[in-house]
Coordinates of C-alpha atoms in Angstrom, one line a residue:
M26 CA -33.0 -25.9 75.5
A27 CA -29.7 -27.5 75.3
T28 CA -27.9 -26.9 72.2
D29 CA -26.1 -29.5 70.7
P30 CA -22.3 -28.9 70.5
Q31 CA -21.8 -30.7 66.8
V32 CA -24.3 -28.3 65.3
L33 CA -22.3 -25.4 66.8
D34 CA -19.0 -26.7 65.4
D35 CA -20.8 -27.4 61.8
S36 CA -21.9 -24.0 61.7
L37 CA -18.1 -22.6 62.2
T38 CA -16.8 -25.3 59.7
A39 CA -19.3 -24.2 57.2
P40 CA -17.4 -23.6 53.9
A41 CA -16.4 -19.9 52.6
E42 CA -17.9 -18.4 49.6
P43 CA -16.3 -18.9 46.2
V44 CA -13.9 -16.7 45.2
L45 CA -13.5 -16.1 41.4
R46 CA -9.7 -17.0 40.0
P47 CA -8.4 -15.8 36.5
V48 CA -8.2 -19.2 34.6
L49 CA -6.1 -17.6 31.6
S50 CA -2.7 -17.8 31.4
V51 CA 0.3 -15.9 33.3
S52 CA 1.0 -14.3 30.4
C53 CA -2.1 -12.9 29.5
A54 CA -1.4 -10.2 32.8
L55 CA 0.2 -7.7 30.9
R56 CA 3.0 -5.3 31.5
L57 CA 3.0 -2.0 30.7
R58 CA 5.1 -2.1 27.6
H59 CA 2.4 -4.2 26.5
L60 CA -0.3 -2.0 27.6
V61 CA 1.6 0.7 25.4
A62 CA 1.7 -1.5 22.6
T63 CA -1.6 -1.8 22.2
A64 CA -2.2 1.8 22.5
A65 CA 0.0 2.4 19.5
F66 CA -1.4 0.2 17.4
C67 CA -4.9 1.3 18.4
A68 CA -3.7 4.6 17.3
L69 CA -2.3 3.8 14.1
F70 CA -5.8 1.8 13.2
L71 CA -7.8 4.9 14.1
G72 CA -5.5 7.4 12.3
V73 CA -5.7 5.0 9.2
N74 CA -9.5 4.7 9.4
H75 CA -9.7 8.2 9.2
L76 CA -8.1 9.3 6.4
P77 CA -9.7 10.7 3.8
L78 CA -9.7 8.6 0.2
R79 CA -7.8 10.1 -2.1
N80 CA -8.8 10.5 -5.7
T81 CA -5.7 8.5 -7.3
D82 CA -5.6 5.2 -8.8
L83 CA -7.8 3.7 -6.1
W84 CA -11.2 4.6 -8.3
G85 CA -9.4 3.3 -11.5
H86 CA -9.0 -0.1 -9.6
V87 CA -12.5 -0.2 -8.4
S88 CA -13.9 0.4 -12.0
I89 CA -11.6 -2.3 -13.8
G90 CA -12.7 -4.6 -10.9
R91 CA -16.2 -3.9 -11.1
W92 CA -15.9 -4.4 -15.2
I93 CA -13.9 -8.3 -14.6
V94 CA -17.0 -9.2 -12.1
E95 CA -19.6 -8.3 -14.7
H96 CA -17.9 -10.0 -17.4
G97 CA -16.3 -12.8 -15.7
T98 CA -12.7 -12.2 -17.3
L99 CA -9.7 -10.8 -17.6
P100 CA -9.3 -7.2 -19.7
T101 CA -7.1 -7.1 -22.8
Q102 CA -6.8 -3.3 -22.9
D103 CA -8.2 -0.9 -20.6
P104 CA -12.1 -1.2 -19.6
V105 CA -12.1 2.4 -18.8
Q106 CA -10.1 4.5 -21.2
P107 CA -11.2 4.7 -24.5
L108 CA -8.4 6.5 -26.4
A109 CA -6.4 3.3 -25.0
E110 CA -8.1 1.3 -27.4
G111 CA -6.2 -1.4 -29.1
M112 CA -3.0 -0.9 -26.5
R113 CA -2.2 -4.1 -24.6
Y114 CA -3.3 -4.3 -21.3
V115 CA -1.8 -7.0 -18.6
D116 CA -3.7 -6.6 -15.7
S117 CA -1.0 -7.3 -13.0
W118 CA -3.5 -6.0 -10.1
W119 CA -6.5 -7.8 -10.6
V120 CA -7.3 -9.8 -7.5
S121 CA -6.7 -6.8 -5.8
Q122 CA -9.3 -5.1 -8.0
V123 CA -11.7 -7.7 -7.5
L124 CA -11.3 -7.3 -3.7
L125 CA -11.9 -3.1 -4.3
A126 CA -14.7 -3.6 -6.1
K127 CA -16.7 -6.4 -3.9
L128 CA -16.1 -4.3 -0.6
E129 CA -17.1 -1.3 -2.6
Q130 CA -20.6 -2.8 -4.0
L131 CA -21.0 -4.5 -0.3
A132 CA -19.7 -1.6 2.3
G133 CA -19.4 1.8 0.0
P134 CA -16.6 4.1 0.3
E135 CA -16.6 3.4 4.0
G136 CA -15.8 -0.6 3.5
L137 CA -12.9 0.7 1.9
C138 CA -11.3 2.7 4.7
A139 CA -12.1 -0.1 6.6
L140 CA -10.1 -2.2 4.9
F141 CA -7.3 0.3 4.3
A142 CA -7.1 0.4 8.1
V143 CA -7.3 -3.6 8.9
T144 CA -5.0 -4.0 6.0
V145 CA -2.3 -1.8 7.7
L146 CA -3.0 -2.8 11.0
L147 CA -2.0 -6.9 10.2
T148 CA 1.1 -5.4 8.1
Y149 CA 2.5 -3.4 11.2
I150 CA 1.2 -6.3 13.7
L151 CA 3.3 -8.7 11.6
L152 CA 5.7 -6.6 11.1
T153 CA 6.5 -6.0 14.8
R154 CA 6.1 -9.8 15.6
S155 CA 8.8 -10.2 13.1
F156 CA 10.9 -8.2 14.5
F157 CA 10.4 -9.5 17.9
L158 CA 11.2 -13.2 16.8
L159 CA 14.5 -11.9 15.7
S160 CA 15.0 -9.8 18.4
G161 CA 13.2 -11.2 22.0
R162 CA 12.7 -7.6 23.0
L163 CA 9.2 -6.0 22.6
S164 CA 11.7 -2.2 23.0
V165 CA 13.6 -3.3 19.9
A166 CA 10.1 -5.1 17.7
M167 CA 8.3 -1.4 18.4
F168 CA 11.5 0.9 17.5
G169 CA 11.5 -1.3 14.6
A170 CA 8.4 -0.7 13.7
L171 CA 8.3 2.7 14.4
L172 CA 11.8 3.1 12.3
T173 CA 9.0 1.5 9.5
L174 CA 6.1 3.9 10.1
T175 CA 8.7 7.0 9.6
V176 CA 11.1 6.2 6.7
G177 CA 7.8 4.7 4.9
W178 CA 5.7 7.7 5.9
S179 CA 4.9 8.9 2.5
R180 CA 3.4 5.7 1.4
L181 CA 1.4 5.4 4.4
T182 CA -1.9 7.6 3.3
T183 CA -3.0 6.0 0.0
L184 CA -5.3 2.9 -0.2
R185 CA -4.1 1.4 -3.7
P186 CA -3.1 -2.1 -4.6
E187 CA 0.3 -1.4 -3.2
V188 CA -1.2 -2.0 0.6
F189 CA -1.7 -5.3 -0.2
S190 CA 1.7 -6.3 -1.8
L191 CA 3.2 -4.6 1.9
L192 CA 1.2 -6.9 3.5
C193 CA 2.4 -9.8 1.7
L194 CA 6.2 -9.0 2.3
A195 CA 4.8 -8.5 6.1
V196 CA 3.5 -12.2 5.9
L197 CA 7.2 -13.1 4.3
L198 CA 9.2 -11.4 6.7
W199 CA 7.0 -13.3 9.6
M200 CA 7.4 -16.3 8.2
L201 CA 11.1 -16.0 7.6
A202 CA 11.3 -14.5 11.4
R203 CA 9.8 -17.4 12.8
Q204 CA 11.8 -19.9 11.2
A205 CA 15.0 -18.1 12.1
H206 CA 13.5 -18.4 15.8
D207 CA 12.9 -22.2 15.4
C208 CA 16.7 -22.5 14.6
G209 CA 18.0 -20.6 17.1
G210 CA 18.2 -17.0 15.8
Q211 CA 19.9 -18.4 12.4
L212 CA 18.0 -17.7 9.3
T213 CA 18.0 -21.1 7.7
L214 CA 16.1 -23.6 5.8
R215 CA 17.2 -26.3 8.7
G216 CA 14.3 -26.3 11.0
P217 CA 11.4 -28.2 12.8
S218 CA 9.1 -26.4 10.4
R219 CA 7.6 -26.8 6.9
L220 CA 5.6 -23.6 6.7
L221 CA 7.9 -21.5 4.6
W222 CA 8.3 -24.7 2.3
I223 CA 4.6 -24.9 2.0
A224 CA 3.0 -21.8 2.5
T225 CA 6.0 -19.4 1.2
P226 CA 4.9 -20.6 -2.9
L227 CA 1.1 -20.2 -1.9
L228 CA 1.6 -16.6 -0.8
M229 CA 3.4 -15.8 -4.2
T230 CA 0.9 -16.8 -6.1
V231 CA -1.8 -14.8 -4.7
W232 CA 0.8 -12.0 -4.5
S233 CA 1.5 -12.2 -8.2
G234 CA -2.5 -11.0 -8.9
L235 CA -2.4 -8.4 -6.5
H236 CA 0.4 -6.0 -7.3
G237 CA 3.3 -5.8 -9.9
T238 CA 6.1 -5.9 -6.4
F239 CA 5.6 -9.3 -6.0
V240 CA 9.1 -9.1 -7.4
C241 CA 10.2 -7.5 -4.2
G242 CA 9.3 -10.9 -2.8
V243 CA 10.8 -13.1 -5.3
L244 CA 14.2 -11.0 -4.8
F245 CA 14.7 -10.8 -1.3
V246 CA 14.8 -14.9 -1.0
G247 CA 16.7 -14.9 -4.1
L248 CA 19.0 -12.1 -2.5
I249 CA 19.3 -14.5 0.8
A250 CA 20.1 -17.2 -1.3
A251 CA 22.8 -15.4 -3.2
G252 CA 24.4 -14.2 0.2
K253 CA 24.3 -17.5 1.6
F254 CA 26.3 -18.8 -1.4
I255 CA 28.7 -15.8 -1.4
E256 CA 29.6 -16.3 2.1
V257 CA 30.1 -20.1 1.6
A258 CA 32.5 -19.6 -1.3
W259 CA 34.2 -16.9 0.2
R260 CA 35.0 -18.7 3.9
N261 CA 36.0 -21.7 2.2
W262 CA 37.8 -19.9 -1.1
S263 CA 35.5 -22.0 -3.6
F264 CA 32.7 -22.0 -5.4
K265 CA 32.7 -25.6 -5.5
A266 CA 32.5 -25.8 -1.9
A267 CA 29.2 -23.4 -2.0
F268 CA 27.6 -25.6 -4.6
A269 CA 28.0 -28.5 -2.6
D270 CA 27.3 -27.1 0.8
R271 CA 23.9 -28.5 1.9
P272 CA 22.0 -25.7 3.3
T273 CA 23.1 -23.3 0.2
Q274 CA 21.5 -26.2 -2.3
Q275 CA 18.4 -25.6 0.2
W276 CA 18.6 -22.1 -0.2
I277 CA 18.9 -22.1 -4.1
L278 CA 16.1 -24.5 -4.4
F279 CA 13.9 -22.6 -1.8
A280 CA 14.1 -19.4 -4.2
E281 CA 13.7 -21.1 -7.6
V282 CA 10.3 -23.0 -5.8
V283 CA 9.3 -19.3 -5.1
A284 CA 10.2 -17.9 -8.5
A285 CA 8.2 -20.6 -10.2
A286 CA 4.9 -20.2 -8.1
S287 CA 5.0 -16.4 -8.9
L288 CA 4.5 -17.7 -12.7
V289 CA 0.9 -19.4 -11.4
N290 CA -0.8 -16.3 -12.9
P291 CA -2.9 -15.7 -16.0
Y292 CA -0.4 -14.1 -17.4
G293 CA 2.8 -16.2 -17.0
M294 CA 6.1 -15.1 -17.7
N295 CA 4.4 -12.4 -19.4
L296 CA 3.8 -10.8 -16.2
W297 CA 7.4 -10.7 -15.2
L298 CA 8.3 -9.1 -18.6
E299 CA 5.7 -6.5 -18.1
V300 CA 6.7 -5.5 -14.5
A301 CA 10.6 -5.0 -15.6
A302 CA 9.6 -2.8 -18.6
F303 CA 6.9 -0.7 -16.6
D304 CA 9.4 1.7 -15.7
K305 CA 11.4 2.3 -18.8
N306 CA 7.8 3.8 -20.5
P307 CA 8.4 6.7 -21.2
V308 CA 4.9 7.9 -19.9
V309 CA 5.5 6.3 -16.7
Q310 CA 8.4 8.0 -16.0
A311 CA 6.6 11.5 -16.3
I312 CA 4.8 10.0 -13.4
S313 CA 5.9 12.0 -10.2
E314 CA 6.0 9.2 -7.6
W315 CA 7.9 7.2 -10.2
Q316 CA 10.8 10.0 -10.4
P317 CA 14.3 9.8 -8.4
L318 CA 14.4 10.7 -4.2
S319 CA 15.3 14.1 -4.3
W320 CA 16.0 15.5 -0.9
R321 CA 13.6 18.0 -0.6
G322 CA 11.0 16.1 -2.2
T323 CA 8.3 13.5 -1.0
G324 CA 10.5 11.0 1.0
G325 CA 13.3 12.8 1.1
Y326 CA 13.8 13.9 4.9
E327 CA 12.3 10.4 5.9
F328 CA 14.8 8.5 3.7
A329 CA 17.5 11.1 5.7
V330 CA 15.9 9.8 8.9
G331 CA 16.6 6.1 7.9
A332 CA 20.3 6.8 6.4
V333 CA 21.2 8.3 9.9
V334 CA 20.2 5.6 12.0
L335 CA 21.5 2.9 9.8
V336 CA 25.0 4.6 10.4
F337 CA 24.6 4.9 13.5
V338 CA 23.6 1.4 14.4
L339 CA 25.9 0.2 12.3
R340 CA 28.8 1.7 13.6
L341 CA 28.3 0.6 17.1
S342 CA 26.5 -2.8 16.7
K343 CA 29.1 -5.6 17.5
R344 CA 26.9 -8.1 15.4
S345 CA 28.6 -9.4 12.2
F346 CA 26.7 -8.1 9.0
H347 CA 25.9 -10.6 6.5
V348 CA 26.2 -10.8 2.9
Y349 CA 22.7 -10.4 2.1
D350 CA 21.6 -8.3 4.4
G351 CA 24.1 -5.7 2.2
L352 CA 22.4 -6.8 -1.3
L353 CA 19.1 -6.5 0.5
L354 CA 19.7 -3.2 1.9
A355 CA 21.4 -2.5 -1.7
L356 CA 18.6 -3.5 -3.7
F357 CA 16.3 -1.4 -1.9
T358 CA 18.3 1.7 -1.8
W359 CA 19.0 1.8 -5.1
Q360 CA 14.6 1.5 -6.3
A361 CA 14.2 3.6 -3.5
L362 CA 17.0 6.4 -4.8
S363 CA 15.6 5.7 -8.8
H364 CA 11.7 6.0 -7.7
H365 CA 10.8 7.1 -4.5
R366 CA 8.1 5.6 -4.2
F367 CA 9.7 2.4 -3.2
L368 CA 10.5 4.3 0.2
G369 CA 7.4 1.3 1.5
W370 CA 10.4 -1.1 0.3
L371 CA 12.9 -0.2 1.6
A372 CA 11.2 0.6 5.3
P373 CA 10.5 -2.8 6.4
A374 CA 13.2 -4.6 4.7
L375 CA 15.7 -1.8 6.4
A376 CA 14.3 -2.6 9.7
W377 CA 14.4 -6.2 9.3
I378 CA 18.2 -5.5 8.4
L379 CA 19.1 -3.3 11.3
T380 CA 17.0 -5.5 14.0
P381 CA 19.8 -7.9 15.1
H382 CA 21.9 -4.8 15.4
L383 CA 19.4 -3.1 17.6
T384 CA 19.3 -6.4 19.8
D385 CA 22.9 -6.2 20.1
L386 CA 22.8 -2.5 21.3
A387 CA 19.9 -3.3 23.5
D388 CA 21.6 -6.0 25.6
R389 CA 24.9 -4.5 25.9
W390 CA 23.2 -1.1 27.1
F391 CA 19.8 -2.9 29.1
P392 CA 21.0 -6.1 30.0
R393 CA 17.5 -8.3 30.5
K394 CA 15.8 -9.0 33.6
L395 CA 14.7 -12.5 34.0
E396 CA 11.3 -12.9 35.0
P397 CA 10.4 -15.3 38.0
E398 CA 8.4 -18.0 37.8
V399 CA 5.0 -18.2 39.6
S400 CA 3.9 -21.6 41.0
P401 CA 0.4 -22.7 39.8
A402 CA -0.3 -22.7 43.8
E403 CA 1.0 -18.8 44.3
F404 CA -0.5 -18.1 40.9
D405 CA -3.8 -19.5 42.2
A406 CA -3.5 -17.2 45.8
G407 CA -3.2 -14.5 43.1
K408 CA 0.5 -14.0 42.7
L409 CA 1.7 -12.6 39.7
P410 CA 5.0 -12.1 38.5
A411 CA 6.7 -8.6 39.6
G412 CA 5.3 -6.1 36.8
R413 CA 2.6 -7.7 35.6
S414 CA -1.1 -7.2 36.3
W415 CA -4.6 -7.8 35.4
R416 CA -5.9 -4.3 35.7
Y417 CA -3.2 -3.6 32.4
L418 CA -5.3 -6.4 30.2
M419 CA -8.6 -4.7 31.8
V420 CA -7.3 -1.4 30.0
A421 CA -5.8 -3.2 26.9
V422 CA -9.2 -4.6 26.1
M423 CA -10.9 -1.1 26.9
L424 CA -8.8 0.4 24.5
V425 CA -9.5 -2.0 21.9
W426 CA -13.4 -1.6 22.8
V427 CA -12.7 2.1 22.5
T428 CA -11.0 2.3 19.2
F429 CA -13.8 -0.5 17.6
V430 CA -16.3 2.6 18.9
F431 CA -14.7 5.6 17.3
S432 CA -14.1 3.7 14.3
G433 CA -15.9 3.4 10.9
L434 CA -16.4 -0.6 11.5
S435 CA -18.8 0.5 14.5
R436 CA -21.4 2.4 12.5
P437 CA -23.1 0.4 11.0
L438 CA -23.6 -2.2 13.5
M439 CA -24.1 0.8 16.4
G440 CA -26.3 3.1 14.2
G441 CA -23.4 6.0 13.7
T442 CA -23.9 8.5 11.1
P443 CA -22.3 7.9 8.3
R444 CA -19.1 10.4 7.3
G445 CA -20.1 13.2 4.8
K446 CA -18.1 13.7 1.8
D447 CA -16.5 16.2 2.8
S448 CA -14.4 14.0 5.3
L449 CA -14.8 10.7 3.7
Y450 CA -13.2 12.5 0.5
S451 CA -10.2 14.3 -0.1
D452 CA -10.1 17.9 -0.6
M453 CA -8.5 17.7 -3.8
T454 CA -11.4 15.1 -4.9
P455 CA -13.7 16.5 -7.0
W456 CA -17.2 15.1 -6.5
R457 CA -19.4 17.9 -7.0
V458 CA -17.6 17.8 -10.5
T459 CA -19.4 14.4 -10.8
E460 CA -22.9 15.6 -9.5
Y461 CA -23.0 18.3 -11.9
L462 CA -22.0 15.9 -14.5
R463 CA -24.4 12.7 -13.5
Q464 CA -27.1 15.3 -13.8
H465 CA -25.8 16.6 -17.7
P466 CA -24.1 13.9 -19.1
P467 CA -21.5 15.4 -21.6
K468 CA -21.7 13.6 -25.0
G469 CA -18.7 12.2 -26.8
Q470 CA -15.0 12.3 -25.7
I471 CA -14.2 15.2 -23.1
Y472 CA -11.2 16.8 -21.7
N473 CA -10.0 16.1 -18.3
P474 CA -6.7 16.4 -15.9
Q475 CA -5.6 12.4 -15.8
W476 CA -5.2 13.0 -12.0
W477 CA -8.9 13.3 -12.0
G478 CA -9.8 10.7 -14.9
D479 CA -9.9 8.0 -12.2
W480 CA -12.7 9.6 -10.4
L481 CA -14.6 10.8 -13.3
V482 CA -15.1 7.2 -14.3
W483 CA -16.2 5.7 -10.8
D484 CA -18.1 8.7 -9.7
G485 CA -19.6 10.2 -13.0
P486 CA -22.2 9.1 -15.8
A487 CA -22.0 5.8 -17.4
N488 CA -19.9 5.7 -20.2
L489 CA -18.3 8.8 -19.6
R490 CA -15.2 8.9 -22.4
V491 CA -12.2 10.2 -20.2
F492 CA -9.6 11.4 -21.7
A493 CA -6.6 9.7 -19.6
T494 CA -6.8 8.0 -16.2
T495 CA -3.4 7.4 -13.7
N496 CA -3.3 4.1 -16.3
L497 CA -1.1 6.3 -18.5
H498 CA 1.4 3.4 -19.5
V499 CA -1.2 2.2 -21.9
L500 CA -2.1 4.9 -23.5
P501 CA -0.6 5.9 -27.3
R502 CA 2.5 8.2 -26.9
Q503 CA 1.0 10.6 -29.4
V504 CA -2.4 10.8 -27.0
W505 CA -0.4 11.4 -23.7
A506 CA 1.6 14.5 -25.6
D507 CA -1.6 15.4 -26.8
H508 CA -2.9 15.7 -23.2
Q509 CA 0.2 17.3 -21.9
R510 CA 0.0 19.8 -24.5
V511 CA -3.3 20.8 -23.0
S512 CA -2.3 20.3 -19.7
M513 CA 0.4 22.9 -20.3
V514 CA -0.9 24.9 -22.8
E515 CA 1.9 24.9 -25.2
A516 CA 1.4 25.9 -28.4
G517 CA -1.2 24.4 -30.8
W518 CA -3.3 23.2 -27.6
E519 CA -6.5 23.9 -29.0
G520 CA -6.2 21.9 -31.9
V521 CA -5.9 18.7 -29.8
F522 CA -9.8 19.9 -28.6
D523 CA -10.5 20.1 -32.6
R524 CA -8.5 16.7 -33.4
Y525 CA -10.8 14.8 -31.0
N526 CA -14.1 16.7 -30.9
I527 CA -13.7 17.9 -27.7
E528 CA -17.2 19.6 -26.9
T529 CA -16.8 19.6 -22.8
A530 CA -13.6 20.2 -20.9
V531 CA -13.1 19.8 -17.1
I532 CA -10.4 21.9 -16.0
D533 CA -8.5 22.3 -12.1
K534 CA -8.8 25.6 -11.0
K535 CA -5.9 25.4 -9.0
V536 CA -3.5 23.8 -11.6
Q537 CA -4.5 25.1 -14.7
P538 CA -5.0 28.7 -14.1
V539 CA -4.0 29.8 -17.5
M540 CA -5.8 27.6 -18.9
I541 CA -9.1 28.7 -17.5
R542 CA -8.1 32.4 -18.0
I543 CA -7.8 31.6 -21.9
M544 CA -11.6 29.9 -22.1
R545 CA -13.1 32.2 -20.3
R546 CA -11.9 35.1 -22.7
S547 CA -12.6 32.6 -26.0
P548 CA -15.9 33.3 -27.9
E549 CA -15.8 29.2 -28.5
W550 CA -16.6 28.0 -24.8
T551 CA -18.5 28.6 -22.0
P552 CA -18.2 27.9 -18.6
R553 CA -21.5 25.6 -17.6
Y554 CA -20.5 24.7 -14.0
E555 CA -17.9 26.0 -11.4
D556 CA -17.0 25.3 -7.5
D557 CA -13.9 26.3 -5.5
Q558 CA -12.3 23.2 -7.0
A559 CA -13.3 23.1 -10.9
I560 CA -15.3 25.0 -13.7
V561 CA -16.6 22.7 -16.7
F562 CA -16.3 24.5 -20.0
T563 CA -18.7 23.6 -22.9
R564 CA -18.0 24.2 -26.7
N565 CA -20.6 26.8 -28.3
P566 CA -23.0 25.4 -31.7
R567 CA -20.6 26.5 -34.2
N568 CA -22.2 28.4 -37.3
P569 CA -22.2 27.0 -40.6
P570 CA -20.0 28.8 -43.2
E571 CA -22.3 30.8 -45.6
P572 CA -22.3 29.0 -49.2
T573 CA -20.8 31.2 -51.6
A574 CA -21.8 31.3 -55.1
P575 CA -19.8 29.9 -57.7
V576 CA -17.1 32.3 -60.0
P577 CA -18.3 31.5 -63.6
S578 CA -14.9 30.7 -65.1
Q579 CA -14.7 27.9 -62.0
Q580 CA -18.4 26.5 -62.7
A581 CA -17.7 25.8 -66.6
G582 CA -14.0 24.3 -65.5
L583 CA -16.2 22.3 -63.3
G584 CA -18.2 21.4 -65.7
Q585 CA -15.8 19.9 -68.3

């Protein structure tokens, strides 16, 4: 039988099988450097997420946050430090405390670890984005993030309200960099975006309840305005010209708006006064992190690295150094030298200041290569610009998934085994002591090292009357002096126990070995609990004095 030729032609011209084509933008096809950046952020998240929670002021903030939630008001005196009763208390961390308490209530300590990791990750992503907007180079942006991480390393390992404040600083730097990017690389308020005018005051209002270092945000904007003013006045040799300059007027007004927004808090101007006087408190000055920076102390080597990079980059850069850059550098350097805890604030400020100069060096040493454009037809055919690949995107997605699987976030969702206390808490956390104290609640006032006070309040029995916590600035000076006299085993330290009617003493075996030797030999004290970290002493019952018969002459005298 003959075959119809039309049928044969139709079979030969049948449509081919459909081919899957990507519908994503070409920018989603990553380069190798994008994959490296993704891996770096994943490693940062995992590293921070697996850091143990330290026995610092974290637990005191969680405890006070619980109190705020239960009572629905802010405390007027320290609610967890009985010996601070009657002392005025300005709670400049109340938003952070409520956030920490709520999350701990919902997800426990693992939730706090996850919050820590997410906050640090968002901070460094925003900082990296800021540096990229200022430079247009991912390599410069990643170097800026690495410099921030290196200089501020000593402040990275502890979850405390300060981490939320650093996130706020990163948001501020991102908004400033975004404005500069929209205005051709110039840090100016004359631009199409209104984000800075609307979002920054809102940010400052929230920031003022998160941590007392909201002042750094106000000063950051204020010093930029002051630098702009000085530049115009110097260029025109006239203060009148600086006041008449429209961009300078905008910056001064913007700084005033930012400062006014920080006053929208429960304490108003009193919060500023409290923050300004905080480091003047002699009790605070005794805390190690409020001590001046020393080269061999905490943060000394990190500061040296930042100083070397600063000198090297500024020596070789051909970019102009703005007055506000000098003012910012001077402020944060002075603060870091005076109190080494401010290294965490110097780090992002230093990277921000150096980013334009790093960009100048990179442009001269490693000229940019223009990426060839790809037409829609070539893209549909599967062609990508040189260096870009969908495989890099797939590997990046896999890295994100693996990071999630190995983080604490996946355990509640995927049925993982929760971490034990040995890995969840730092090795300096006396969690075994609080287990004993919950089973044998002490009566009345106890003695404890102040560095354990926050943990004892949070994990110990209810209504435990600790001697001191890390909230030292609200303690009366005499109470702090008595605590130091006992901790340093100075003359008269036994009398402190009598004065405060202390029947239970929790002693740190690594820090207070002299006190332990004396109390072991004392007939007044008996060790009730001991582990590798701590020892708990209780006072032995005191025998009442035996009554003596009165002397006849004395008896007669009393009768008269």
